Coordinates of N, CA and C in Angstrom, one line a residue:
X1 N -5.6 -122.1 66.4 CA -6.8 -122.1 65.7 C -6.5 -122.1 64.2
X2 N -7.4 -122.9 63.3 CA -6.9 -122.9 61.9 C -8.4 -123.0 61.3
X3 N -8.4 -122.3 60.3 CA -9.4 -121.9 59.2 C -9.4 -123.3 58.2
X4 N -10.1 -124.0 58.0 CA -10.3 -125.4 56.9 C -11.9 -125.0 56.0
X5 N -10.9 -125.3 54.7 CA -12.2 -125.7 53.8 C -11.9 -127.1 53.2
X6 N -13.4 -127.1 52.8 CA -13.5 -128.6 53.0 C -14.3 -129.0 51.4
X7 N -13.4 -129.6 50.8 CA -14.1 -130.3 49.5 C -14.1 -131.4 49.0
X8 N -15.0 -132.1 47.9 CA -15.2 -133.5 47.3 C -15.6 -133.4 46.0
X9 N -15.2 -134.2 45.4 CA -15.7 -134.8 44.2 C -15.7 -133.6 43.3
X10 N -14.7 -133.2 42.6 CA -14.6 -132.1 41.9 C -14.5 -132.5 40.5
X11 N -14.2 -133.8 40.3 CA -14.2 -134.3 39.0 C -13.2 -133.6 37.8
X12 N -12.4 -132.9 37.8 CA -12.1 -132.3 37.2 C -12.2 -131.0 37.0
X13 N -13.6 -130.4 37.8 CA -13.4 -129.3 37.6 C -12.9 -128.2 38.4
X14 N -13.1 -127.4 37.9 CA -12.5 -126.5 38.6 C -13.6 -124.8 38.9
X15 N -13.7 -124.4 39.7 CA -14.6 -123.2 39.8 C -14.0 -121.9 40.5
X16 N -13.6 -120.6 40.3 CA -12.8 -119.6 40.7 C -13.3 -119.2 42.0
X17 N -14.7 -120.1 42.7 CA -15.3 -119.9 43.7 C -14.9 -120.7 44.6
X18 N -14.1 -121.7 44.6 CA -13.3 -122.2 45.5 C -12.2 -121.6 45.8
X19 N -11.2 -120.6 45.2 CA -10.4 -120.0 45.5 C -11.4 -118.9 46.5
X20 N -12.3 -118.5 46.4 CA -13.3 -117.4 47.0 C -13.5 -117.0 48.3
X21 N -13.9 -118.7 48.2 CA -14.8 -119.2 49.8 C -13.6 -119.9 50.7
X22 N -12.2 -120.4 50.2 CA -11.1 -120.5 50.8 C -10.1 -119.7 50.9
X23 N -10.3 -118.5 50.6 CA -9.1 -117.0 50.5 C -9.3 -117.2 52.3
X24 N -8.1 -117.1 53.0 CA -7.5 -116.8 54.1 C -7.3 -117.9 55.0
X25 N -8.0 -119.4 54.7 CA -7.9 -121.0 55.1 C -6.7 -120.9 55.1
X26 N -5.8 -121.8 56.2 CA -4.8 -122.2 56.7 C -4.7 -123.7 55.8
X27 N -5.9 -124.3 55.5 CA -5.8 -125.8 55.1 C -7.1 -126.0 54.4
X28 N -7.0 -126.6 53.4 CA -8.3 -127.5 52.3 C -7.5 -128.5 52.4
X29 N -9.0 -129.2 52.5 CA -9.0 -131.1 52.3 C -9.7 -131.3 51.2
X30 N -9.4 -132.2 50.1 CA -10.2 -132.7 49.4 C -10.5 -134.3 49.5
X31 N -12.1 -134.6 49.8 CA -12.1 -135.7 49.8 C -12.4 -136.7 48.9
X32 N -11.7 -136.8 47.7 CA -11.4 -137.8 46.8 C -12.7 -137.4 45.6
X33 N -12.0 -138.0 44.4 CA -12.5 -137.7 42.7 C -12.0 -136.3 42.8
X34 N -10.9 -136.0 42.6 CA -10.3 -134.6 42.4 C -10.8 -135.1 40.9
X35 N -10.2 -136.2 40.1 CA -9.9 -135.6 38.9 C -8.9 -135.6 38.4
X36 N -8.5 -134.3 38.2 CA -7.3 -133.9 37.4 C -6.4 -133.4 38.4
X37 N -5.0 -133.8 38.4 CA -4.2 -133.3 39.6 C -4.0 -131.3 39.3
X38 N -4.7 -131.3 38.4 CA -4.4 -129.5 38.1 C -5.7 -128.9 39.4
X39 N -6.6 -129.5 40.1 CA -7.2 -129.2 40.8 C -6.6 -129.2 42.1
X40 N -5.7 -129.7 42.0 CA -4.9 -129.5 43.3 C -3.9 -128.4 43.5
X41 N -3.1 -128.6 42.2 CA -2.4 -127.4 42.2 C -3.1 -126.1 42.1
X42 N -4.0 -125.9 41.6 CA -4.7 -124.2 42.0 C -5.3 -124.2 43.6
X43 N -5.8 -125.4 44.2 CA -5.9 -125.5 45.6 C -4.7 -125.1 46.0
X44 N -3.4 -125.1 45.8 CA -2.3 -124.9 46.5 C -2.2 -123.4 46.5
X45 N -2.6 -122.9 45.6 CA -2.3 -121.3 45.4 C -2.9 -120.8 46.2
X46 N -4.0 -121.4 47.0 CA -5.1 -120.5 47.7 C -4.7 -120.6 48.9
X47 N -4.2 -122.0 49.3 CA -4.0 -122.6 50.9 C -2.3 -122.7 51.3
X48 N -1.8 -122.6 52.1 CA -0.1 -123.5 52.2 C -0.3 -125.0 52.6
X49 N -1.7 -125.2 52.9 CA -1.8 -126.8 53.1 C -3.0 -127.2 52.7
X50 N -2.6 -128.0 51.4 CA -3.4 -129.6 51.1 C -3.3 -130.2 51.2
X51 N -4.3 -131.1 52.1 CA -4.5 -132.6 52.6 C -5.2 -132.6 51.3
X52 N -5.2 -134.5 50.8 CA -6.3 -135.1 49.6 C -6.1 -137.3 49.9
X53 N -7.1 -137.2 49.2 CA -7.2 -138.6 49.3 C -7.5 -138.8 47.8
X54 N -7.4 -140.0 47.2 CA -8.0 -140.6 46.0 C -9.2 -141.0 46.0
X55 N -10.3 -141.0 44.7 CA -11.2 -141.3 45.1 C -11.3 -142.9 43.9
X56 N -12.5 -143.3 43.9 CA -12.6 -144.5 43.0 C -12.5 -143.7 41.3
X57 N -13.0 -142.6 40.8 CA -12.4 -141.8 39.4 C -11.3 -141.8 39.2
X58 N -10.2 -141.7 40.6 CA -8.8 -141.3 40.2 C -8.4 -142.0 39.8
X59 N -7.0 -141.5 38.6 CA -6.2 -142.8 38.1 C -5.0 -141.9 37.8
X60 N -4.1 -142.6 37.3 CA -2.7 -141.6 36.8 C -2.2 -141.1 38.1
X61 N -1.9 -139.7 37.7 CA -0.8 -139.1 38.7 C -1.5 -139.4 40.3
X62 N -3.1 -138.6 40.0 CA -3.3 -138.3 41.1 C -3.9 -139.9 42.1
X63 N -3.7 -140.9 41.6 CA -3.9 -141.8 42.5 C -2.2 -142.2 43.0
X64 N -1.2 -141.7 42.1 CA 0.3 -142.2 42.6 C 0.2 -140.9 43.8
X65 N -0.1 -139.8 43.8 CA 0.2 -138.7 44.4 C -0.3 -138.8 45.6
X66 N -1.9 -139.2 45.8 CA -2.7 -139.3 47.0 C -3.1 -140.9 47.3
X67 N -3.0 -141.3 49.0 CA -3.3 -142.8 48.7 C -5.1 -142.6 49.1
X68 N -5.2 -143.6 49.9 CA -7.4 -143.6 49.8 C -7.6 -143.2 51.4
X69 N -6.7 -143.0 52.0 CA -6.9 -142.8 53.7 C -5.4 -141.9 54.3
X70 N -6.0 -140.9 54.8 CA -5.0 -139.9 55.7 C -5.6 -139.9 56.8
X71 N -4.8 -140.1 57.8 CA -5.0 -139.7 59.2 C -4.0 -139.0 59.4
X72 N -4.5 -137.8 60.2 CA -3.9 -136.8 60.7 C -4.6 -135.8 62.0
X73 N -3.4 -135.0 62.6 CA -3.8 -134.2 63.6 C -3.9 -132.6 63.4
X74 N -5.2 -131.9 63.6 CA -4.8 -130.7 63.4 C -5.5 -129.7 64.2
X75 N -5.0 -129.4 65.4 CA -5.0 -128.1 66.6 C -5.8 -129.1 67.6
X76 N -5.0 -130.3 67.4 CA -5.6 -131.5 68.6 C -6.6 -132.6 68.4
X77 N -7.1 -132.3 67.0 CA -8.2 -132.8 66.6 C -7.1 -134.2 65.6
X78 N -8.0 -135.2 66.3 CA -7.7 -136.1 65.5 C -8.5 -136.8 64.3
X79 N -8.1 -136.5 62.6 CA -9.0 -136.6 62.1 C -8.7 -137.7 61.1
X80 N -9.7 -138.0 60.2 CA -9.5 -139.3 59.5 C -10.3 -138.5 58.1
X81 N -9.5 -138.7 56.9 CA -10.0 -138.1 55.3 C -9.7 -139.4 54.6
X82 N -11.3 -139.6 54.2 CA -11.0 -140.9 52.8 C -12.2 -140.5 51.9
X83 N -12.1 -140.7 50.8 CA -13.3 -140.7 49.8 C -14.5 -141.6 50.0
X84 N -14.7 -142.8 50.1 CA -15.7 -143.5 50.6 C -15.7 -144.4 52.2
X85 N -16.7 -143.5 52.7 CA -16.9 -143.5 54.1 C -18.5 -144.3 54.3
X86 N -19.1 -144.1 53.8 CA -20.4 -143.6 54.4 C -20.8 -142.8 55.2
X87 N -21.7 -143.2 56.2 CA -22.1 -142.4 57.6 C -22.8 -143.0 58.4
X88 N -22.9 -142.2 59.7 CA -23.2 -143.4 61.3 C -24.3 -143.9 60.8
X89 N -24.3 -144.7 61.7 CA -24.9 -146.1 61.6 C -25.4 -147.0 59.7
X90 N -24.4 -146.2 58.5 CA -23.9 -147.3 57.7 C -22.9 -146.6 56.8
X91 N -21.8 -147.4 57.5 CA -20.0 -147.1 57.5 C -19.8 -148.0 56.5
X92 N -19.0 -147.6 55.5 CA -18.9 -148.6 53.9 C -18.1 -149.9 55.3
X93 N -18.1 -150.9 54.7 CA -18.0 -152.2 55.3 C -16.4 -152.2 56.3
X94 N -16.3 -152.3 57.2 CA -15.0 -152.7 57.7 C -15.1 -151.1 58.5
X95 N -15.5 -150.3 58.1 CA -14.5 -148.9 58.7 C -15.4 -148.9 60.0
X96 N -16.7 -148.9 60.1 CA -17.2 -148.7 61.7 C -16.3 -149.1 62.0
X97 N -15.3 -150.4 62.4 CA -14.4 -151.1 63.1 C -13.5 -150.4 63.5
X98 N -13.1 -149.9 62.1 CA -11.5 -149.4 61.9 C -12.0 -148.2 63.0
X99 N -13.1 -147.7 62.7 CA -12.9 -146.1 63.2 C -13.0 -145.9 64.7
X100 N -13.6 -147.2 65.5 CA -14.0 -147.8 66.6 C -12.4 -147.9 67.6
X101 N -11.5 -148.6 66.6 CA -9.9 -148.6 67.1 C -9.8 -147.1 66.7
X102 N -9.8 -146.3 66.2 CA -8.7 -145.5 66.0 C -9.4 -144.1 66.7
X103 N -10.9 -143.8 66.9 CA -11.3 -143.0 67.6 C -10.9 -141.5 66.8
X104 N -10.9 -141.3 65.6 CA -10.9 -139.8 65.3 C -12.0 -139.1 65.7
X105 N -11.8 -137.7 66.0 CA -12.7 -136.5 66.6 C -13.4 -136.2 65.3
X106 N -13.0 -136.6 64.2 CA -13.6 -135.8 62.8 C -13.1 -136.8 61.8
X107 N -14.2 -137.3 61.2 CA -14.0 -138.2 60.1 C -14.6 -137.2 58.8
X108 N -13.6 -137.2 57.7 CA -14.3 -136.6 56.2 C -14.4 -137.5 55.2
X109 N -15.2 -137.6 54.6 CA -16.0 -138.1 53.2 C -16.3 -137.6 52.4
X110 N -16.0 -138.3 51.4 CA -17.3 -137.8 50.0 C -17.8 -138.9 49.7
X111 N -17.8 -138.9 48.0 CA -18.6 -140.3 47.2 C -19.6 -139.8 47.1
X112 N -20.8 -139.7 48.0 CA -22.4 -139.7 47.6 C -22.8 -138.6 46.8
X113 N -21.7 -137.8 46.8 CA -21.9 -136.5 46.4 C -23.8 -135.6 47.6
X114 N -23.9 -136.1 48.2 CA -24.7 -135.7 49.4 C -24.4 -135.3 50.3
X115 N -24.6 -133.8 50.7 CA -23.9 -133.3 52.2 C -24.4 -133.8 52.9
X116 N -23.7 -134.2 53.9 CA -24.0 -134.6 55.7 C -23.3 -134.0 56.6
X117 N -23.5 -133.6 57.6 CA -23.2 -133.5 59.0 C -23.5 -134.2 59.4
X118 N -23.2 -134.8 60.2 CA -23.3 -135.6 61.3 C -22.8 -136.2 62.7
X119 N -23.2 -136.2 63.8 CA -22.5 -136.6 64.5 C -22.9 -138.1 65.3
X120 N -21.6 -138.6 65.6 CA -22.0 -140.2 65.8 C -21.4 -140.3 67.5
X121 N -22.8 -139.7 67.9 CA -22.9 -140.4 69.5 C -22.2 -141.3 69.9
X122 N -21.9 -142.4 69.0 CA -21.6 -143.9 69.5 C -19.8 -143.8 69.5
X123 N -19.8 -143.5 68.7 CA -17.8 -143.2 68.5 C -17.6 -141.7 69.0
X124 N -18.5 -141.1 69.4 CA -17.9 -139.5 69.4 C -17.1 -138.7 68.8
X125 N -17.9 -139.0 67.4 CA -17.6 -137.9 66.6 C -18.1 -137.6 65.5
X126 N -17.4 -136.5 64.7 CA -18.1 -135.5 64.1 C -18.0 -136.0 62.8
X127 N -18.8 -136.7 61.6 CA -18.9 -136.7 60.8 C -19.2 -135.6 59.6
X128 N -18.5 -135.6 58.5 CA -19.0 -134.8 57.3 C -18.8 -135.3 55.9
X129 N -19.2 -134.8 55.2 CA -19.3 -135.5 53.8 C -19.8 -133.7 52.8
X130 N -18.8 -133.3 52.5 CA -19.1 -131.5 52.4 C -19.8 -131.7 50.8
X131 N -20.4 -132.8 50.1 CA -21.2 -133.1 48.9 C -20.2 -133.0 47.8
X132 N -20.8 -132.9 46.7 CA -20.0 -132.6 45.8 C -19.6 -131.1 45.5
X133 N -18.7 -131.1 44.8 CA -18.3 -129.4 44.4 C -18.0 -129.2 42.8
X134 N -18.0 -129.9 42.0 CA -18.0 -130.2 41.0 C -18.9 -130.2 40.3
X135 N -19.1 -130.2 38.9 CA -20.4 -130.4 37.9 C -21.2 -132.0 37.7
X136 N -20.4 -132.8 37.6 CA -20.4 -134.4 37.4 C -20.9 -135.1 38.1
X137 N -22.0 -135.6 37.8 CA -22.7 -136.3 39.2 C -24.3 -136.5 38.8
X138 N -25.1 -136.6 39.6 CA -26.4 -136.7 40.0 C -26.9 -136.0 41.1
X139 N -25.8 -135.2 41.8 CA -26.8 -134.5 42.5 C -27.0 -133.1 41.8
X140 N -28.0 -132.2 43.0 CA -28.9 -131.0 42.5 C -28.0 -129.7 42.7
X141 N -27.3 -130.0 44.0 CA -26.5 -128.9 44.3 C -25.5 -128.7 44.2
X142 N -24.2 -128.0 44.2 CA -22.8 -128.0 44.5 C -22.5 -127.7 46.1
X143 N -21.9 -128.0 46.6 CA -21.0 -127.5 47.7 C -20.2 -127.4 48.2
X144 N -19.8 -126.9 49.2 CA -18.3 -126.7 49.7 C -19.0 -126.3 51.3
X145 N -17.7 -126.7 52.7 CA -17.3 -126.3 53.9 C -16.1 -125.7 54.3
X146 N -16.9 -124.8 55.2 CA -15.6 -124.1 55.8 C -16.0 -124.2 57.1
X147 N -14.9 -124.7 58.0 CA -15.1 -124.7 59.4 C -13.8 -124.0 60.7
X148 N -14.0 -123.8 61.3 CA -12.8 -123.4 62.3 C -12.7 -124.9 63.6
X149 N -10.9 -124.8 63.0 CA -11.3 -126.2 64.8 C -10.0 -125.2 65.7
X150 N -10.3 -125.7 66.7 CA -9.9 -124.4 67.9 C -9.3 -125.8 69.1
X151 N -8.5 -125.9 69.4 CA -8.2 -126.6 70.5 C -8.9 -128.0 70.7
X152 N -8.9 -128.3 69.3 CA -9.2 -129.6 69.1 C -11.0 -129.6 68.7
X153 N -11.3 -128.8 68.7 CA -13.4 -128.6 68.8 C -13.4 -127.7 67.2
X154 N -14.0 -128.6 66.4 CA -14.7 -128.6 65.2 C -16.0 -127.3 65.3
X155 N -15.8 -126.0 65.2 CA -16.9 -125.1 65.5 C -17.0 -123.9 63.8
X156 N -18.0 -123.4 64.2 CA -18.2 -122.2 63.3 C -18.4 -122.7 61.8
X157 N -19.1 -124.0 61.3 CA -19.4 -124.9 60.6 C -20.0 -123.8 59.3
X158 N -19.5 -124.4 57.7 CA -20.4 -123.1 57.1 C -20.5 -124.2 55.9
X159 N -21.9 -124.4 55.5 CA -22.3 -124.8 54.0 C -22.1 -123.9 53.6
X160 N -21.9 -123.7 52.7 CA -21.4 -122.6 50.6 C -22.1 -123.5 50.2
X161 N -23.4 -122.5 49.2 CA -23.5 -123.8 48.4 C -23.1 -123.0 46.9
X162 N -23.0 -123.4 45.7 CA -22.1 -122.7 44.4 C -23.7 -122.8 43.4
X163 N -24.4 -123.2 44.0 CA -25.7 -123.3 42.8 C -26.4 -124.7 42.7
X164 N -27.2 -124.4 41.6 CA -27.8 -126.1 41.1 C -27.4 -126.4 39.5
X165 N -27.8 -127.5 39.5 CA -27.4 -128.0 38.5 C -28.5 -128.3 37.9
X166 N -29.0 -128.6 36.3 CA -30.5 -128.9 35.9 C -30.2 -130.5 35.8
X167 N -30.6 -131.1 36.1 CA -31.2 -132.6 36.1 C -32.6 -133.3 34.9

């Protein structure tokens, strides 16, 4: 069983509330526009494992550091982390396909800076997109996920939200 928190689009910033709401996570994913690779390294203080993807902001270190797609396994769960995804029924172009061959149990996203859950009946499986967590953007809210996967099953799902933003 492993503890994951789950973030996007941080832009550079950084909030002492993500060290907060991931104190005792086995693993944080970030799904792309970290930013500044210094957002990674304080991620690392909190977790022993960071997964990350690049997002379309990244440049410099943190695009040589992270590529735009990770697949990986974690307590059975086969999952897929890229910064732009979409969501079921409209998958940024080519990936419904891709994701049709490769069949992950849990696909993560960011980009829209909009949370989603979701789950896609058609491929069987669990979409998310944990919003943004960062200041930079257009959206209203900040947020962050924390979930437990247990023998391969994505359970115990938690929106955090960090506030609003004035628009």
């Amino acid at each position: 069983m492993k503890r994951i928190g789950i973030l996007s689009d941080t832009h550079s910033c950084w909030d002492d509330r993500f060290a907060t709401h991931f104190a005792g996570c086995n693993e944080i994913w970030h799904a792309g526009d970290i930013g500044c690779i210094d957002v990674i390294e304080r991620l690392r203080q909190v977790a022993p494992v960071v997964r990350a993807v690049s997002g379309n902001i990244d440049s410099g270190i943190v695009r040589r550091t992270f590529q735009e797609e990770e697949l990986f396994e974690v307590e059975g769960l086969n999952v897929m982390l890229r910064h732009i995804g979409g969501y079921p029924g409209r998958y940024a172009p080519g990936l419904g396909r891709r994701l049709a061959e490769i069949r992950p149990g849990l696909m993560v996203c960011g980009h829209s800076h909009i949370l989603k859950v979701m789950y896609d009946n058609r491929l069987d499986m669990l979409h998310i997109n944990p919003g943004a967590a960062g200041t930079a953007g257009w959206q209203t809210r900040r947020t962050l996920i924390r979930l437990t996967i247990d023998n391969a099953v994505p359970r115990d799902l938690e929106v955090i939200e960090l506030g609003t933003l004035r628009q």
